[in-house]
mmCIF file with all atom_site columns, C-alpha atoms in Angstrom:
data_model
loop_
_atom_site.group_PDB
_atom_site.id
_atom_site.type_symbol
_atom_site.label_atom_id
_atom_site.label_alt_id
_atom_site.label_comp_id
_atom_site.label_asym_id
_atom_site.label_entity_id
_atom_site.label_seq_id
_atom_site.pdbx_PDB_ins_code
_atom_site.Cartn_x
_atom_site.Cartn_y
_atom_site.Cartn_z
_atom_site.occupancy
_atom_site.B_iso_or_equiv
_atom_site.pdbx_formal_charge
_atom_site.auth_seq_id
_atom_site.auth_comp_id
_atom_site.auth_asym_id
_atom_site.auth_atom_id
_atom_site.pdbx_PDB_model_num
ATOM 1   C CA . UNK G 1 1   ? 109.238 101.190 104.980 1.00 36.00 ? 17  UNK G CA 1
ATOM 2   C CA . UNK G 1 2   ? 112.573 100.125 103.237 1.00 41.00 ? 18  UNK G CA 1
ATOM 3   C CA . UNK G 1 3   ? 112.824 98.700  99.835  1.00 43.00 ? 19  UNK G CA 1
ATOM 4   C CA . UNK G 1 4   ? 115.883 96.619  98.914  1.00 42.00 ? 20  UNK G CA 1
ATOM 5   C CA . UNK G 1 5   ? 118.364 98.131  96.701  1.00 40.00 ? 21  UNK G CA 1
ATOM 6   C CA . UNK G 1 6   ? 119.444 95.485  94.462  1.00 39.00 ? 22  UNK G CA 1
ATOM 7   C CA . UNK G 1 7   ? 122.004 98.239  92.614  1.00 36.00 ? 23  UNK G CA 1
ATOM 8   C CA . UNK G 1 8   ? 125.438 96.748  94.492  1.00 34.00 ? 24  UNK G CA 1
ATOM 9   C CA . UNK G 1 9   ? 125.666 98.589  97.762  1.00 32.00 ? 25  UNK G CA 1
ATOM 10  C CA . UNK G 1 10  ? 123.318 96.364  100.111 1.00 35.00 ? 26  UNK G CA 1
ATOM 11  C CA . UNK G 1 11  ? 121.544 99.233  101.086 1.00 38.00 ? 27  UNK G CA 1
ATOM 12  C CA . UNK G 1 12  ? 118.220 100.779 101.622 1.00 46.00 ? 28  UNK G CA 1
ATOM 13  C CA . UNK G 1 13  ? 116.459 102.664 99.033  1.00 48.00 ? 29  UNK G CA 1
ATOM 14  C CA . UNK G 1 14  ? 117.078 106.593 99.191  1.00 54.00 ? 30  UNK G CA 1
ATOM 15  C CA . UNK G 1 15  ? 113.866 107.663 101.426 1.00 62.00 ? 31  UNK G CA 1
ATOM 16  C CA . UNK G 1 16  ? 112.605 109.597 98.316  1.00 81.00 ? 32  UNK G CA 1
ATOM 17  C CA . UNK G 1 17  ? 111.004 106.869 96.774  1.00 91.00 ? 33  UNK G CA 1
ATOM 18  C CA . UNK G 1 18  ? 107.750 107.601 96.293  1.00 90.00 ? 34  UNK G CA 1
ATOM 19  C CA . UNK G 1 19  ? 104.485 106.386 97.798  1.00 89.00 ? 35  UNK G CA 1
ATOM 20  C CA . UNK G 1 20  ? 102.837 104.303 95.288  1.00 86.00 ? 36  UNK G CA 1
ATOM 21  C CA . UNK G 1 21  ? 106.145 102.687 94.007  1.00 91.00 ? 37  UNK G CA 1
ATOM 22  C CA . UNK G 1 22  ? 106.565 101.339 98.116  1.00 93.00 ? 38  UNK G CA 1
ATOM 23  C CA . UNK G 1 23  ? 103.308 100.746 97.543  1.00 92.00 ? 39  UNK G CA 1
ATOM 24  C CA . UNK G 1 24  ? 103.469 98.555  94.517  1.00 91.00 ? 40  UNK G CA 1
ATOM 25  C CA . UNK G 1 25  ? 106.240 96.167  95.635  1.00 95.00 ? 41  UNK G CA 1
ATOM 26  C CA . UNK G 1 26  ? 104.400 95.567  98.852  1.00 95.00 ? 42  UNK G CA 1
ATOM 27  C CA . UNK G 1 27  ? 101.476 94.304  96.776  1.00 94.00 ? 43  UNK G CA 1
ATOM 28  C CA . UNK G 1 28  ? 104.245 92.219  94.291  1.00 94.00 ? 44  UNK G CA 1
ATOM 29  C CA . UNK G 1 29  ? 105.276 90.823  97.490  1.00 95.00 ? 45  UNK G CA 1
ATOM 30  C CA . UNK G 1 30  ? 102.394 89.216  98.327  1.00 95.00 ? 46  UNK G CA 1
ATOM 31  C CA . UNK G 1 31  ? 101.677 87.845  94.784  1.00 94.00 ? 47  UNK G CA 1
ATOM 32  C CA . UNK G 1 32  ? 102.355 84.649  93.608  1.00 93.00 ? 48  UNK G CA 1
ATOM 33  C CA . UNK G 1 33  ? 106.155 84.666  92.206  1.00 93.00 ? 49  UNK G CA 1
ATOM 34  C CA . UNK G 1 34  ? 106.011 85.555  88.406  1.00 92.00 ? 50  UNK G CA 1
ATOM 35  C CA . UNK G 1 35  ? 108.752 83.875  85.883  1.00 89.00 ? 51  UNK G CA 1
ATOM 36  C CA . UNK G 1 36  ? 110.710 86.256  84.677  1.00 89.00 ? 52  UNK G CA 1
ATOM 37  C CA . UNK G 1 37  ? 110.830 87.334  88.652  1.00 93.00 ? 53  UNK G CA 1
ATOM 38  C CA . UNK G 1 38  ? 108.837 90.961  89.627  1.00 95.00 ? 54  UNK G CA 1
ATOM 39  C CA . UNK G 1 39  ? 111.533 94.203  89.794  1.00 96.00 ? 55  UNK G CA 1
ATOM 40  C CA . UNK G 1 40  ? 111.226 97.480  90.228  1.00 97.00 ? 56  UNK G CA 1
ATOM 41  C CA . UNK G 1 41  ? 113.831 99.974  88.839  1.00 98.00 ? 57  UNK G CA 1
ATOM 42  C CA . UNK G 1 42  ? 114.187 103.847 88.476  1.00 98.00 ? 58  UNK G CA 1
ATOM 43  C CA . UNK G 1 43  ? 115.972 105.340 85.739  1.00 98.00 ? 59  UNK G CA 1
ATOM 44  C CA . UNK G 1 44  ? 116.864 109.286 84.488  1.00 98.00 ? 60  UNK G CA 1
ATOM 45  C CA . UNK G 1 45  ? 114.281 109.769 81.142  1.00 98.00 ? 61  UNK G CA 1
ATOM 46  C CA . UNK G 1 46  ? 113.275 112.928 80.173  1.00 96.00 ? 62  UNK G CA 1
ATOM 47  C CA . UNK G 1 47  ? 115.233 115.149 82.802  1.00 96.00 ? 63  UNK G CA 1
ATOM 48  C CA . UNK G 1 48  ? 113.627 113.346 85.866  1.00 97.00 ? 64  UNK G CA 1
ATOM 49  C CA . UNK G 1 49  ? 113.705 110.607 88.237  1.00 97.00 ? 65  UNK G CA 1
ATOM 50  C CA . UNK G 1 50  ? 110.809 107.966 86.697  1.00 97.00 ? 66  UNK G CA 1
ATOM 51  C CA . UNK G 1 51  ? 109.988 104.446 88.102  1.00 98.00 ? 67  UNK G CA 1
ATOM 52  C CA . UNK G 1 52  ? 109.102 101.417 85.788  1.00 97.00 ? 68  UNK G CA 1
ATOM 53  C CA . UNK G 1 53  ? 106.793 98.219  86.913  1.00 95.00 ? 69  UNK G CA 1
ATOM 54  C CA . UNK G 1 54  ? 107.035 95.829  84.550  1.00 94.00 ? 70  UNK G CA 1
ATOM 55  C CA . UNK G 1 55  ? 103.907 93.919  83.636  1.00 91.00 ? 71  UNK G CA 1
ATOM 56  C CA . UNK G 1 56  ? 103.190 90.067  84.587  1.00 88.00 ? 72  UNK G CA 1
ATOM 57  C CA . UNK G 1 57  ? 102.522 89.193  81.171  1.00 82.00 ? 73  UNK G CA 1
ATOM 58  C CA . UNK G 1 58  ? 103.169 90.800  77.582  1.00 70.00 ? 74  UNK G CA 1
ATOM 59  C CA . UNK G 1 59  ? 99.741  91.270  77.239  1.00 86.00 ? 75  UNK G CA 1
ATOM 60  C CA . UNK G 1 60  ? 98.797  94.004  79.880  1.00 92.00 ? 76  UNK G CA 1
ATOM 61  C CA . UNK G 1 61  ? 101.021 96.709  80.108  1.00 95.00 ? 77  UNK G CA 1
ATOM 62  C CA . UNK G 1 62  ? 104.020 97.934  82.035  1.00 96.00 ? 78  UNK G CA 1
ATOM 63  C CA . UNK G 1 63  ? 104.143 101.322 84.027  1.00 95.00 ? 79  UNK G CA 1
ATOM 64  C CA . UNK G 1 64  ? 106.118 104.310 84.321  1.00 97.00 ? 80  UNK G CA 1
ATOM 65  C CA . UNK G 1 65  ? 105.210 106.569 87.153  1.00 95.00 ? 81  UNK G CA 1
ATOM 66  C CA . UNK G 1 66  ? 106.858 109.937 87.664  1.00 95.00 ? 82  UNK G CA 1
ATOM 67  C CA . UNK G 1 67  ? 107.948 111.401 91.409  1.00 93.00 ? 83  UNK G CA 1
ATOM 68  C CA . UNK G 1 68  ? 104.214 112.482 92.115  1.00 92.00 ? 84  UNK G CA 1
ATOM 69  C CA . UNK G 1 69  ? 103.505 109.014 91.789  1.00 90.00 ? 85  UNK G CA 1
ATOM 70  C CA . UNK G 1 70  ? 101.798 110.298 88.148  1.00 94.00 ? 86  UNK G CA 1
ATOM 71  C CA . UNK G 1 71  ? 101.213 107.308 85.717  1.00 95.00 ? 87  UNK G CA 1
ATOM 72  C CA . UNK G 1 72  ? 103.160 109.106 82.704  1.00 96.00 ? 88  UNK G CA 1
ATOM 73  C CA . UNK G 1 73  ? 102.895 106.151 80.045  1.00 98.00 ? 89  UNK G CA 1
ATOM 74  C CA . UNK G 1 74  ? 102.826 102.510 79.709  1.00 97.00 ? 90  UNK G CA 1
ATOM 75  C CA . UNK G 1 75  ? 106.500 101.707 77.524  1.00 97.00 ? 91  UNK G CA 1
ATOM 76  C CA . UNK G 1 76  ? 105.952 98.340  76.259  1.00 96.00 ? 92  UNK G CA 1
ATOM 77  C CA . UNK G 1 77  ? 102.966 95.333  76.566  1.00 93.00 ? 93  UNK G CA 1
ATOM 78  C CA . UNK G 1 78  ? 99.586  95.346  75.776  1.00 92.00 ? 94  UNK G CA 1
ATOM 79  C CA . UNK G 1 79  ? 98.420  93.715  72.562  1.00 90.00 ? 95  UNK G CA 1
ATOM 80  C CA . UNK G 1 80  ? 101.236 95.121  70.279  1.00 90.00 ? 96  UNK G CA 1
ATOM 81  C CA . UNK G 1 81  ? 104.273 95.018  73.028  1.00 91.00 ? 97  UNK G CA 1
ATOM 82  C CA . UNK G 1 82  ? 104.640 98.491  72.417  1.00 93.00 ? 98  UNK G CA 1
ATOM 83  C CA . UNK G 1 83  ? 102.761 99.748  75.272  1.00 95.00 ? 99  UNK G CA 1
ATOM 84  C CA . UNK G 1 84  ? 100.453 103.304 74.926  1.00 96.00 ? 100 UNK G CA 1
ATOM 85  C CA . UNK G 1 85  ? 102.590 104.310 72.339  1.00 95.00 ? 101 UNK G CA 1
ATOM 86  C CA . UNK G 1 86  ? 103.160 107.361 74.894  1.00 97.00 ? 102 UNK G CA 1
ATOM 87  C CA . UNK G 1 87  ? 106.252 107.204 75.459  1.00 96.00 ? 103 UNK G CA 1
ATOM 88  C CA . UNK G 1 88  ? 107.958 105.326 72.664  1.00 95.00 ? 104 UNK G CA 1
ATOM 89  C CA . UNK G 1 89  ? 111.613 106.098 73.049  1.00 97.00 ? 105 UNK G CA 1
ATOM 90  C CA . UNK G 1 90  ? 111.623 105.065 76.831  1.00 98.00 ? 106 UNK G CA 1
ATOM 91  C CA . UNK G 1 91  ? 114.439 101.994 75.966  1.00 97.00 ? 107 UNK G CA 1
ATOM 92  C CA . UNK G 1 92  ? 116.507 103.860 74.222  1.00 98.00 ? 108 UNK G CA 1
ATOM 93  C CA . UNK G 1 93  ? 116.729 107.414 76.278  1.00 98.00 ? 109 UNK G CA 1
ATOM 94  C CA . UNK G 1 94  ? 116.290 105.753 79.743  1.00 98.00 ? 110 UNK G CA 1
ATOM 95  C CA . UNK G 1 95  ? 119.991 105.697 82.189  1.00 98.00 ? 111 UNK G CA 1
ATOM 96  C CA . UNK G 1 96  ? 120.796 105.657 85.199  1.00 98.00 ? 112 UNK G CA 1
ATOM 97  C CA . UNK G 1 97  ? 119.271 102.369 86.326  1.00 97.00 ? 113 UNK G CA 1
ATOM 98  C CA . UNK G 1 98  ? 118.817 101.518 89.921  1.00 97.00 ? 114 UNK G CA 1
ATOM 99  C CA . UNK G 1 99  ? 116.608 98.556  90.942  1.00 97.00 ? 115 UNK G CA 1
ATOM 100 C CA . UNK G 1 100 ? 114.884 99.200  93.968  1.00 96.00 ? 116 UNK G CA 1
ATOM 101 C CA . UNK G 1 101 ? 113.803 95.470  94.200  1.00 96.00 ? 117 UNK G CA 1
ATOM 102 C CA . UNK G 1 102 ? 113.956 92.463  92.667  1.00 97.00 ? 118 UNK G CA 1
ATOM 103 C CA . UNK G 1 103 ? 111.525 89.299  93.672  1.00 96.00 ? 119 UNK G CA 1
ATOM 104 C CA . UNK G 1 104 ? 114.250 86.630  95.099  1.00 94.00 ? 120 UNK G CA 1
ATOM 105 C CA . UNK G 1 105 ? 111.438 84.429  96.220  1.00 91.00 ? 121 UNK G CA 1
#
């Protein structure tokens, strides 16, 4: 299944997006439309390729999955905004954004 790449190029996604993340913006597809609008983007953190789901609302959680489709932390929301605390320093070491798709709904 192809996910629109939002990065410039009109493109598909690379085919090595993981499951789950296709996954995931299938389901955020069939949601009601959330204001801000639903993206999904991959960035370079840690050495790897990780993909972050923003939450619907600052009090649950965001995700960041790794390529094995592995949640590895949730960066920000929750009751503090600051997420699991597990990976605290995602914002500032994260590059290399792509978005993979962005709810134009």
């Amino acid at each position: 299944m192809a996910v629109q790449n939002c990065s410039g190029n009109g493109g598909d996604a690379s085919p090595d997006v993981p499951t789950c993340v296709i996954e995931r913006i299938e389901r955020l597809k069939s949601e009601p439309v959330r204001n801000p609008p639903a993206y999904v983007a991959s960035y370079q953190y840690g050495g790897a390729t990780v993909y972050y789901v923003p939450s619907a609302a600052g009090d649950q959680m965001s995700q960041l999955y790794n390529e094995e489709c592995e949640l590895i932390c949730q960066p920000d929301g929750g009751l503090t905004g600051r997420g699991d605390g597990k990976c605290a320093d995602f914002f500032e070491q994260r590059t290399h954004e792509r978005i993979l798709w962005r709810d134009d709904r």
